[in-house]
Coordinates of C-alpha atoms and ligand atoms in Angstrom, one line a residue:
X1328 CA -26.6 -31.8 -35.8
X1329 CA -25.6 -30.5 -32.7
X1330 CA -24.7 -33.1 -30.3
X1331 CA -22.0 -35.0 -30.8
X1332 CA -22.7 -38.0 -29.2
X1333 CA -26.4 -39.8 -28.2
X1334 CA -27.0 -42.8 -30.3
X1335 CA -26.9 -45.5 -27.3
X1336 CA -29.1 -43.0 -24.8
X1337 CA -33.3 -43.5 -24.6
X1338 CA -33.2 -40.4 -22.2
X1339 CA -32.0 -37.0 -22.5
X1340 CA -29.4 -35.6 -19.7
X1341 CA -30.9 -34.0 -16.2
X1342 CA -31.1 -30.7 -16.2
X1343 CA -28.9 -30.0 -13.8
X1344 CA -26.1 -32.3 -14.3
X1345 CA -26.2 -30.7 -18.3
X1346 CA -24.7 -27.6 -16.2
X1347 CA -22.9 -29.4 -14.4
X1348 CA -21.3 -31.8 -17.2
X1349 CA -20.9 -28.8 -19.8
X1350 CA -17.5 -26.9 -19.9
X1351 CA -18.0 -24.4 -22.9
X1352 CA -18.3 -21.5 -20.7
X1353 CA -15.1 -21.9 -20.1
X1354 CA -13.0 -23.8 -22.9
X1355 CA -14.3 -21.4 -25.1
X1356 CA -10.7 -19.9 -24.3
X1357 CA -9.5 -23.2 -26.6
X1358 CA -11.8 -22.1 -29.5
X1359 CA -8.7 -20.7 -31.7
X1360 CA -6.6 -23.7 -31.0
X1361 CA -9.5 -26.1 -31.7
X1362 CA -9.8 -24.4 -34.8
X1363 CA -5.8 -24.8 -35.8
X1364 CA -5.8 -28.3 -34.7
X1365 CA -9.2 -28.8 -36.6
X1366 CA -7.8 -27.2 -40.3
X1367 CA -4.2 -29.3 -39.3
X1368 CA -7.0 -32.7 -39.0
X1369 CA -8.7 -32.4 -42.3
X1370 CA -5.3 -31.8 -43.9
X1371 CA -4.6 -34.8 -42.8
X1372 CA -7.9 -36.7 -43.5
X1373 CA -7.4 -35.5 -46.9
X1374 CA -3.8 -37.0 -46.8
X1375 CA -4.5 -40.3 -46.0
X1376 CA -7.5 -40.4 -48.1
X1377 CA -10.7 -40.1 -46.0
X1378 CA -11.6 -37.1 -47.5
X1379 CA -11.5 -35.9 -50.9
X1380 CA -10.4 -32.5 -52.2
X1381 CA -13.9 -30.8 -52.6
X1382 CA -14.5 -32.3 -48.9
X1383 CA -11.3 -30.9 -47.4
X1384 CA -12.0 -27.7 -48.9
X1385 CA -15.3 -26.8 -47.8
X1386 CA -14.5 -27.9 -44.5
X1387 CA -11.5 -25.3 -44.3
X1388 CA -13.8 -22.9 -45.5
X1389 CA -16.1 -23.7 -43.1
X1390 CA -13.5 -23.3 -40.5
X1391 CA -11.9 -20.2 -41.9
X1392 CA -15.6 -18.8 -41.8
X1393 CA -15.8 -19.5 -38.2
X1394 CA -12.5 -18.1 -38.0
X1395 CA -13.2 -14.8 -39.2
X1396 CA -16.4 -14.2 -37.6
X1397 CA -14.7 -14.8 -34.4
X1398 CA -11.9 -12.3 -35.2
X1399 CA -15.6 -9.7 -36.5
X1400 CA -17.6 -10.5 -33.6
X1401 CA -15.8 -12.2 -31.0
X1402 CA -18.9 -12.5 -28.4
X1403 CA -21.4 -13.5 -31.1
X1404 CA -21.9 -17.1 -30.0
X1405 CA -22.6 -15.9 -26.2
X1406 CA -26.0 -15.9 -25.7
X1407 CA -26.1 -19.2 -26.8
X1408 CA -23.3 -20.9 -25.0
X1409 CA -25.6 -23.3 -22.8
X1410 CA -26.5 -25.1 -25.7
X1411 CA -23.3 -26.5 -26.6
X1412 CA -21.4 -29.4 -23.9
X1413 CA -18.1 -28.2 -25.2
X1414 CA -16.3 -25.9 -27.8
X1415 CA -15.5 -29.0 -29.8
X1416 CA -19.0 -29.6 -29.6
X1417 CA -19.5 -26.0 -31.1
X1418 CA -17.3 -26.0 -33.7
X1419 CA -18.3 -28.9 -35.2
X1420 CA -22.3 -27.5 -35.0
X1421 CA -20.7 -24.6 -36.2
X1422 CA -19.1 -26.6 -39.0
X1423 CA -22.9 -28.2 -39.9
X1424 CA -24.4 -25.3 -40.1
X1425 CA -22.4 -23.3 -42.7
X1426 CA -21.1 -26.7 -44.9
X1427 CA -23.4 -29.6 -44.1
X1428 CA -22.9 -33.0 -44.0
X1429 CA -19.2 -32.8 -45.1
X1430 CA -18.8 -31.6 -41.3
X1431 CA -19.8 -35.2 -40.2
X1432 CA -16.7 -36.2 -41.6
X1433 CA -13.7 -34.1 -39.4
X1434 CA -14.3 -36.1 -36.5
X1435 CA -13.4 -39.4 -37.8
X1436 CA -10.7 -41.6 -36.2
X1437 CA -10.3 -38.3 -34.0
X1438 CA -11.5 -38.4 -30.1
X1439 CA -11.9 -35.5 -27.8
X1440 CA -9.4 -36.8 -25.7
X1441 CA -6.5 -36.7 -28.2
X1442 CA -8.3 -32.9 -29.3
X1443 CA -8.5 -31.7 -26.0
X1444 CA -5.1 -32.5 -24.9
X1445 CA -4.0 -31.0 -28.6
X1446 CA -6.1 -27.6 -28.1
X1447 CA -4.8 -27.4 -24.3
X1448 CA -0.9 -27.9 -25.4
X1449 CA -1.4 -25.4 -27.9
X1450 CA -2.9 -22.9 -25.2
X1451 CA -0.7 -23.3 -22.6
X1452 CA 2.8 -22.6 -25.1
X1453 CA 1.0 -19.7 -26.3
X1454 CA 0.5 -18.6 -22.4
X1455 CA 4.1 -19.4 -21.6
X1456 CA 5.2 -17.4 -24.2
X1457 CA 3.3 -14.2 -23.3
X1458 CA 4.2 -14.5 -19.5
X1459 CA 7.7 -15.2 -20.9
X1460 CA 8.0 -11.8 -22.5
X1461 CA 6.3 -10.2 -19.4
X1462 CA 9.1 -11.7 -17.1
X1463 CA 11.4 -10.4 -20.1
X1464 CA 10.1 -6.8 -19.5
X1465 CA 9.9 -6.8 -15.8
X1466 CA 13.9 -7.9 -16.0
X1467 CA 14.3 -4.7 -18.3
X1468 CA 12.9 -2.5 -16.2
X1469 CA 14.9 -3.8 -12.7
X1470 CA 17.9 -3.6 -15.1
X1471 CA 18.2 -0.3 -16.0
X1472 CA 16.9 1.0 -12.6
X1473 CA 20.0 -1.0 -11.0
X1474 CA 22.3 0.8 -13.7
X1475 CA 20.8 4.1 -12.7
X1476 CA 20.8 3.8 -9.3
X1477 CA 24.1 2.2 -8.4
X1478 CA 25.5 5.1 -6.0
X1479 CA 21.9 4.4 -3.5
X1480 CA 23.1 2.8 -0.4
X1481 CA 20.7 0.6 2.3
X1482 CA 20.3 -1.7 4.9
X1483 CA 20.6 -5.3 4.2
X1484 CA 18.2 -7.3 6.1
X1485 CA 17.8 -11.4 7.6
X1486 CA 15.3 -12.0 9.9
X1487 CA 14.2 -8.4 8.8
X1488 CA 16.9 -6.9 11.0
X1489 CA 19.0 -4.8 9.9
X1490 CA 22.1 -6.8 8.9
X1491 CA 24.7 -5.3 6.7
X1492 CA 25.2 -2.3 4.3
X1493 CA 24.1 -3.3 1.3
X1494 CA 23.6 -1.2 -2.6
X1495 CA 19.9 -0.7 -3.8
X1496 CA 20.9 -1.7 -7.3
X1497 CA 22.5 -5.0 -5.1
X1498 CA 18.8 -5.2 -3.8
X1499 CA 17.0 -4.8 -7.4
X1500 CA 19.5 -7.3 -8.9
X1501 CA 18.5 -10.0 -6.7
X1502 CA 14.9 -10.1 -8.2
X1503 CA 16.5 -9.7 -11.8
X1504 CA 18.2 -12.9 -10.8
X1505 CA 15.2 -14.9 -9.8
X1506 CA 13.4 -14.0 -12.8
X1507 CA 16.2 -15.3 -14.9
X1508 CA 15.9 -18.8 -13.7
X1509 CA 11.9 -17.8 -14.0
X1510 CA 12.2 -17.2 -17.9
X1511 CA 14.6 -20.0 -18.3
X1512 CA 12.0 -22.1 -16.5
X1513 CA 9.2 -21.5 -18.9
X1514 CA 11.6 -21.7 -21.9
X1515 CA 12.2 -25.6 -20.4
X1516 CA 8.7 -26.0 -19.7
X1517 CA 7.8 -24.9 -23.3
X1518 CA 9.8 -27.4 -24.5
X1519 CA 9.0 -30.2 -22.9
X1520 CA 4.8 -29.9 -23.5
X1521 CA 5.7 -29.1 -27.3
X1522 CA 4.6 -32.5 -28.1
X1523 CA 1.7 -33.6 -30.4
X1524 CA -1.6 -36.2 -29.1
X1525 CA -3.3 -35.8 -31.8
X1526 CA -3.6 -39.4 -33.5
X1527 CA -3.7 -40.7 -30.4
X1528 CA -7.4 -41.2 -30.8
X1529 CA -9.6 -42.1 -27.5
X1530 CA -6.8 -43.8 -26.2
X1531 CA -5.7 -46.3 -28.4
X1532 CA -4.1 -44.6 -31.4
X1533 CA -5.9 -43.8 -34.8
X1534 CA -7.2 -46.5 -37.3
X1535 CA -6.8 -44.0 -40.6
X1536 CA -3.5 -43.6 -41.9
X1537 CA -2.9 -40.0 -40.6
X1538 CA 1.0 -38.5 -40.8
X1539 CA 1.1 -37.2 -37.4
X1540 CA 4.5 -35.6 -38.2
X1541 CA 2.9 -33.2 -41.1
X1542 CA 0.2 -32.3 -38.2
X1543 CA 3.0 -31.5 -36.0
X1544 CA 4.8 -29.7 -37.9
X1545 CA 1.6 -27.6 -39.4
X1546 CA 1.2 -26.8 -35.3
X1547 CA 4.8 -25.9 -34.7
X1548 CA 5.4 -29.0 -32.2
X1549 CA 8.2 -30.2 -32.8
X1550 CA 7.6 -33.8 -32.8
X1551 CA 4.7 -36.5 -31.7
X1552 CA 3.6 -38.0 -28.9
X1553 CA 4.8 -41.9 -28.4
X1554 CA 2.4 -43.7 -26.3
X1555 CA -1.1 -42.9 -27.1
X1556 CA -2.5 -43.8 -23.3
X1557 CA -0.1 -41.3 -22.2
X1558 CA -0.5 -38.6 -24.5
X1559 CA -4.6 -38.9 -23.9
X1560 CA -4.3 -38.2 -20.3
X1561 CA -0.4 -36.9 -19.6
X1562 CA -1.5 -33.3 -18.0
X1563 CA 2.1 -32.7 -16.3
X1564 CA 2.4 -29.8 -18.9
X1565 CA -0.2 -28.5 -16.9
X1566 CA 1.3 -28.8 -13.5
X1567 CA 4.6 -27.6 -14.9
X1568 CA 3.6 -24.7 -16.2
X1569 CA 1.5 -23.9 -13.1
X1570 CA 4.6 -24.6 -10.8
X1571 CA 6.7 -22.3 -13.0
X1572 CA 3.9 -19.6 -12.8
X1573 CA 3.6 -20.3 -9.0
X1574 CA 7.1 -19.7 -8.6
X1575 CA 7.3 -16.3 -10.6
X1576 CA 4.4 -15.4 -8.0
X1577 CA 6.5 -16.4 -5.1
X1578 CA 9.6 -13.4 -7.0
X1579 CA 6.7 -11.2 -6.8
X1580 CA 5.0 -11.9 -3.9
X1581 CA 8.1 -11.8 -2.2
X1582 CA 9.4 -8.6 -3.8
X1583 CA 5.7 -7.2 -3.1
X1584 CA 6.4 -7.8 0.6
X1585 CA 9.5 -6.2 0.4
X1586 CA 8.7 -2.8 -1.0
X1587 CA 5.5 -2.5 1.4
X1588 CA 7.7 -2.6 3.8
X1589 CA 9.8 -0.3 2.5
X1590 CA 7.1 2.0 1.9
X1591 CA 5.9 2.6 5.0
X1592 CA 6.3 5.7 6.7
X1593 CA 8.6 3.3 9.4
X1594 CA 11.0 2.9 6.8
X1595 CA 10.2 5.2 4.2
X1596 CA 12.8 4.2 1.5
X1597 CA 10.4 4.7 -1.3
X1598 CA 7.4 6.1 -2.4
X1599 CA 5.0 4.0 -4.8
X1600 CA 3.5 6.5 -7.3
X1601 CA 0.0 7.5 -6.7
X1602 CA -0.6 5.8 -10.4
X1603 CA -0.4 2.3 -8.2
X1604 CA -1.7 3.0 -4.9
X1605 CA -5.1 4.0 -3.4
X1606 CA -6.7 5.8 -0.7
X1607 CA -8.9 5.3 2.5
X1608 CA -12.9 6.0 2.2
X1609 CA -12.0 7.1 6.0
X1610 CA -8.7 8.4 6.9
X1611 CA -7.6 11.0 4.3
X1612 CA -3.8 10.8 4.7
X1613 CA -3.8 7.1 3.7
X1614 CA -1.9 6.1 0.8
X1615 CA -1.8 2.1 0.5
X1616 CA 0.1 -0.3 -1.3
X1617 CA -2.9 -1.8 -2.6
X1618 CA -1.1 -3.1 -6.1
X1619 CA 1.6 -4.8 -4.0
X1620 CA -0.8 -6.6 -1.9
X1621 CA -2.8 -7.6 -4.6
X1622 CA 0.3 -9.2 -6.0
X1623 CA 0.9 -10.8 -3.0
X1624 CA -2.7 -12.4 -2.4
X1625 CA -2.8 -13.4 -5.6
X1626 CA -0.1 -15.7 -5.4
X1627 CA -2.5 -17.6 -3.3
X1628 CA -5.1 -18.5 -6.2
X1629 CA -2.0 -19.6 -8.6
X1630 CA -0.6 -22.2 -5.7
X1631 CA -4.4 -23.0 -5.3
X1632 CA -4.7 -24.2 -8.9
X1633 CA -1.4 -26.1 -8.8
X1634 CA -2.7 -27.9 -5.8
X1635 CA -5.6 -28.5 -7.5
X1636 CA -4.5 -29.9 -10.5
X1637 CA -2.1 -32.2 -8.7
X1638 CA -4.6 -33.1 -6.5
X1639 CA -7.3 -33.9 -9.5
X1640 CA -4.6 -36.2 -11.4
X1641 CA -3.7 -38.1 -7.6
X1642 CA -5.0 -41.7 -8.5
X1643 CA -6.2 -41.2 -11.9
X1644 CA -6.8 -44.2 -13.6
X1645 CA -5.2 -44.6 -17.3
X1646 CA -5.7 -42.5 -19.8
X1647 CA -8.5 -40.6 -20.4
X1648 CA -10.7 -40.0 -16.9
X1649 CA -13.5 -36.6 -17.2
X1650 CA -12.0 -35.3 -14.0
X1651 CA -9.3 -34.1 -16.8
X1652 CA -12.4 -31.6 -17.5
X1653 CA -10.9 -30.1 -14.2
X1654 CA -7.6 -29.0 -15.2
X1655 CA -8.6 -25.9 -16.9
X1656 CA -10.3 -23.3 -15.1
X1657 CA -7.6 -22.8 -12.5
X1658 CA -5.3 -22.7 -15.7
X1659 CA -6.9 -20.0 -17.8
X1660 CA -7.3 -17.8 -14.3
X1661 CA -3.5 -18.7 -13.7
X1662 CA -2.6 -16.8 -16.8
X1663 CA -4.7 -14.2 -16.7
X1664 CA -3.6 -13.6 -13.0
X1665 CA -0.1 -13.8 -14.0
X1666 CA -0.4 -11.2 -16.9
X1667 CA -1.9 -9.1 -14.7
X1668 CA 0.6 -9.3 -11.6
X1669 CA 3.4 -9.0 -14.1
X1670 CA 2.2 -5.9 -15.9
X1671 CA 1.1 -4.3 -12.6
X1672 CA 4.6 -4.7 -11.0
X1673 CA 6.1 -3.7 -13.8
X1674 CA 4.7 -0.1 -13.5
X1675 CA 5.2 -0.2 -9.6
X1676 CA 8.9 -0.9 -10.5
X1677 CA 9.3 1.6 -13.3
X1678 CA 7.4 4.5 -10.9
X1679 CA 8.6 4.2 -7.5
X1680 CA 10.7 6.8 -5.7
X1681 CA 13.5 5.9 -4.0
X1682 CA 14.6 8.3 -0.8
X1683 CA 18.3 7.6 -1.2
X1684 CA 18.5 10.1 2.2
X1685 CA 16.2 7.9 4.1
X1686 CA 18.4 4.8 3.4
X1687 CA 21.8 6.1 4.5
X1688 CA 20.2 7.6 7.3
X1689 CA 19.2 3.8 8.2
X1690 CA 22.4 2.1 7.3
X1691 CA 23.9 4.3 10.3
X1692 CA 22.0 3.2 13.0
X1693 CA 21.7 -0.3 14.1
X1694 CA 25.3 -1.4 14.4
X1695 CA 25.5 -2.5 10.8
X1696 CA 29.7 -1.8 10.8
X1697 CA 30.1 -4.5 13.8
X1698 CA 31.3 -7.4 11.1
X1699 CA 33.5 -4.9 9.6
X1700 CA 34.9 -4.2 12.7
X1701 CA 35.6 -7.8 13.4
X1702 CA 36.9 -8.3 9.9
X1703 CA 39.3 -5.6 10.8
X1704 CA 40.7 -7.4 14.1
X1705 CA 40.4 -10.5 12.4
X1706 CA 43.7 -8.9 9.6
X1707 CA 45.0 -8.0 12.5
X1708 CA 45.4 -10.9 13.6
X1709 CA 43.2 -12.1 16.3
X1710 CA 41.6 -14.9 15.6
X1711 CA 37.6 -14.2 14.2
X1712 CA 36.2 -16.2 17.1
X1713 CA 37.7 -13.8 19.6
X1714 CA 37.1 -10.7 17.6
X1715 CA 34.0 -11.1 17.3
X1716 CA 33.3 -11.5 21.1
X1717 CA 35.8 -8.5 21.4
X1718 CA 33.1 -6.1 18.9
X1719 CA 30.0 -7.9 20.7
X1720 CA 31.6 -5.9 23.6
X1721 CA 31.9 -2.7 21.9
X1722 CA 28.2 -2.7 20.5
X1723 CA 27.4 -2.6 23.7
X1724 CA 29.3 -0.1 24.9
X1725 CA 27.9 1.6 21.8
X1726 CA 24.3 1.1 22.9
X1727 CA 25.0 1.9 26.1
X1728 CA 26.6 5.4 25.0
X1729 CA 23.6 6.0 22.6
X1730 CA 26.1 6.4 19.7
X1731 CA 27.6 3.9 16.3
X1732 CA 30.7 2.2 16.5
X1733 CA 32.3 4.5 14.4
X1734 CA 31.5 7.8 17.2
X1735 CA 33.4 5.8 20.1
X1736 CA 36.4 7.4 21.4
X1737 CA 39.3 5.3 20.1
X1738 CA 40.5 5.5 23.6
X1739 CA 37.3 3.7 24.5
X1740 CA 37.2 0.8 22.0
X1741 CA 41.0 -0.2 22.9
X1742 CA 39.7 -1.2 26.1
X1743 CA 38.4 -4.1 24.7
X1744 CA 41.5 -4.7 22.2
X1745 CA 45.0 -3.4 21.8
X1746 CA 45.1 -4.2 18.2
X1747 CA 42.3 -1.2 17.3
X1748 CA 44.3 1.8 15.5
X1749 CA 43.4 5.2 14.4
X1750 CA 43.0 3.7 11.2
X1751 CA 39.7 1.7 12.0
X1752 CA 37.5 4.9 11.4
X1753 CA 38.2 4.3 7.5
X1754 CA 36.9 0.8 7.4
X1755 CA 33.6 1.7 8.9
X1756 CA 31.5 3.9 6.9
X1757 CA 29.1 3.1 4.7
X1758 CA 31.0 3.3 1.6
X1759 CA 34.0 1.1 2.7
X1760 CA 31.6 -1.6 4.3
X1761 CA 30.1 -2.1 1.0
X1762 CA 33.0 -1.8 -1.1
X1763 CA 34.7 -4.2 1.6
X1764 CA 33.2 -7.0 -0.1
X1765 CA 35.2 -9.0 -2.9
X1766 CA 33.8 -11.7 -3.6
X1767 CA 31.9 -12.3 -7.2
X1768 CA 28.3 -11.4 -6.7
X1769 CA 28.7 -9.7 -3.4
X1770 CA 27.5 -6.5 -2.9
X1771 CA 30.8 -4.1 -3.6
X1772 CA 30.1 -1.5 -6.2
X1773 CA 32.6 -2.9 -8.3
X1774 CA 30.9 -6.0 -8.3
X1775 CA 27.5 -4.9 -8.8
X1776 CA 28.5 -2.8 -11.7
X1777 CA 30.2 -6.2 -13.3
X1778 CA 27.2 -8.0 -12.7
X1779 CA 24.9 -5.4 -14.6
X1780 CA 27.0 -4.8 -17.3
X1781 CA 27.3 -8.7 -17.2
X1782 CA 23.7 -9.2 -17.5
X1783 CA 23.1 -5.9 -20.0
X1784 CA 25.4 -7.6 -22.4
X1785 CA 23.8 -10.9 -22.8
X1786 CA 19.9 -9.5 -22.2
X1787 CA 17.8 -8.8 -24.6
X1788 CA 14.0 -9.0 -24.2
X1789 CA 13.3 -9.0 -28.1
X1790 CA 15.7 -12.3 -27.9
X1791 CA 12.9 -14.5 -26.8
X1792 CA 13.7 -18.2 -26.4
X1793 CA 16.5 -18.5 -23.9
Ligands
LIG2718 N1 -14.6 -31.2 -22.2 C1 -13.8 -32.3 -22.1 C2 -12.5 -32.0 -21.4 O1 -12.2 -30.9 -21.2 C3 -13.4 -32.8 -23.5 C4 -13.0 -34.2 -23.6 C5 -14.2 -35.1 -23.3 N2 -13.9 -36.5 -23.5 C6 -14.8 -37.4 -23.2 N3 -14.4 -38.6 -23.4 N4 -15.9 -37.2 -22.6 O2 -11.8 -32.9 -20.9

């Protein structure tokens, strides 16, 4: 027995659409979860009667065999993987060949459509949950950096100018934050696609009388599916959690950007660790980002396989369609992609260098006390319209003198308003712009240490499902 379907053809399949059609050099990936849902199926069979106990049991054997020699010799079936259509295809040959004719029996009232979308489901929660704990790590790691590191002071940047004074551990919580909702994404996303097809059959439900709930339960879903056209071709779990994994990669494409930036000898704020970046075949002082930016174009194949996806379910007739076939590949390299990109920033994060000099040094040229200045007119009370015209003014004079706000001549800045005291001097270092900030989640050391104590009280990355 080996294929598993054939009765109604005279003519074997073209060569070259047998490549074409076959998809177990890549759903091999599903051959554990096949498996699971395959031993959860012939409990069931054996349930509702189909099969009896001497059937049921050499069929788990069978499986169990299959299982082990997997976990022996993981590879052991690749030289002959273009024999097989699919991995369901191959288990069930598998099957054959180490219990017989029993094997003939697994597949009945079952379809590959509700198998596929069972195998997939179980894949993908398995994926969530390891890119879940990588998020979980990455958070750890930004955390206790930001405690460390509360005292470094930088620019803050929009439109990559330099804007206001801002804290480094300010900075490092911002990504911490976006990966929060990130975590909390998947954990939604998990729970949504935790649904059971199987029973759905091809597409019209299952004629044997099968207790769906015991299979769910045996797979840890936590209930069943309710419309069996649905469940057969319902591959929003898919898209949701590409769009979730697409929108970690946007955190750490985006956070890539930044510290490339910040790593060039323009800026020099930090230094990645020569454990993450490479050198030039050419120019032997060259020391490039090349994990970052790898991070970075990455991001490009996960969004590709979201498009894709959405793209290959635009128009779909009901239920199950074989361009469904399609939704893996860019899948299975989203995951990989994403373990990869997590566990590579990761170690850029825990291994940088910060140049705390090289930041304050920057945070004192490029007028980044002006709103201070017009926050200070402003108590004084001139309306914040005016005041800020009135420290547009001063900049300039500023500028022109080659010099910060904070070396003008007091005699100097009164030209431009009677209100400025001796007093102003104190409100526009570094220190006091930053600290001038009250607001809840502002950038005021105060605050920022609230925020990471906040978030070092509640975060846990053993505490997995939140
Ligand atoms: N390899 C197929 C897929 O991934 C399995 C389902 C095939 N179903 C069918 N009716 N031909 O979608």
């Amino acid at each position: 027995m080996s294929k598993l379907w054939g009765g109604r053809f005279t003519e074997g399949p073209d060569e070259f659409f047998k490549v074409f059609n076959d998809s177990f050099r890549f759903d091999k990936a599903l051959l554990d979860y096949d498996i699971q849902g395959s031993i959860a199926y012939a409990h069931a069979l054996k349930k509702a009667g189909v099969l009896n106990e001497l059937e049921e049991s050499s069929l788990l054997d069978g499986l169990n065999k299959l299982k082990e020699k997997l976990s022996d010799t993981p590879d052991f079936f690749f030289s002959e993987i273009s024999k097989y259509e699919d991995v369901h295809e191959f288990v069930e040959s598998f099957l054959f060949s180490t219990v017989g004719d029993v094997a003939k029996k697994l597949h009945t009232g079952r379809s590959r459509n509700d198998q596929v979308a069972t195998d997939l489901r179980l894949y993908v929660r398995n994926g969530l949950e390891v890119v879940h704990g990588k998020v979980r790590d990455l958070q750890k790691t930004i955390l206790h950096r930001a405690h460390r590191e509360q005292h470094v002071v930088m620019p803050g940047f929009t439109h990559l100018q330099k804007a206001q004074a801002i804290t480094w551990s300010h900075f490092l919580m911002s990504y911490f934050e976006m990966l929060e909702r990130d975590a909390t994404r998947i954990a939604d996303c998990r729970a949504r696609l935790n649904v059971l097809p199987l029973g759905s059959g091809a597409l019209a439900g299952n004629n044997y009388n099968i207790d769906r709930d015991s299979i769910a339960a045996e797979l840890g879903f936590s209930e069943v599916s309710k419309n069996s056209l649905d469940a057969t071709c319902d591959r929003d779990f898919v898209i949701e959690s590409l769009s979730c994994m697409s929108i970690i990669m946007s955190h750490l494409s985006r956070l890539a950007e930044d510290l490339i930036i910040y790593c060039s000898s323009e800026y020099s704020f930090i230094s990645m660790s020569d454990q993450v970046a490479t050198g030039s075949s050419l120019m032997p002082q060259k020391k490039n980002p090349d994990a970052l930016e790898l991070i970075r174009g990455k991001t490009g194949r996960v969004y590709g396989s979201l498009m894709g996806i959405l793209t290959v379910v635009k128009g779909l007739p009901s239920s199950y369609n074989k361009d469904l076939q399609e939704d893996k590949e860019g899948l299975f390299d989203s995951f990989d992609t994403l373990f990869g990109s997590l566990t590579v920033m990761e170690t850029v994060v825990s291994t940088l260098t910060v140049n705390e000099d090289a930041m304050r040094q920057s945070c004192k040229k490029g007028f980044l006390n002006a709103t201070e200045l017009a926050d200070y007119l402003v108590a004084r009370g001139t309306p914040f319209r005016e005041s800020h015209h009135i420290v547009g003014q001063i900049v300039q004079a500023a500028q022109k003198a080659e010099v910060g706000i904070e070396d003008l001549p007091l005699d100097v800045m009164r030209q431009f308003s009677q209100s400025i005291d001796e007093d102003v001097y104190g409100y526009l270092s570094i220190e006091s712009m930053i600290n001038g900030k009250k607001t809840v989640g502002s950038t005021s050391q105060v605050q920022v240490a609230a925020a990471i104590e906040d978030r070092m009280k509640t975060f846990s990355v053993e505490q997995s499902w939140r």
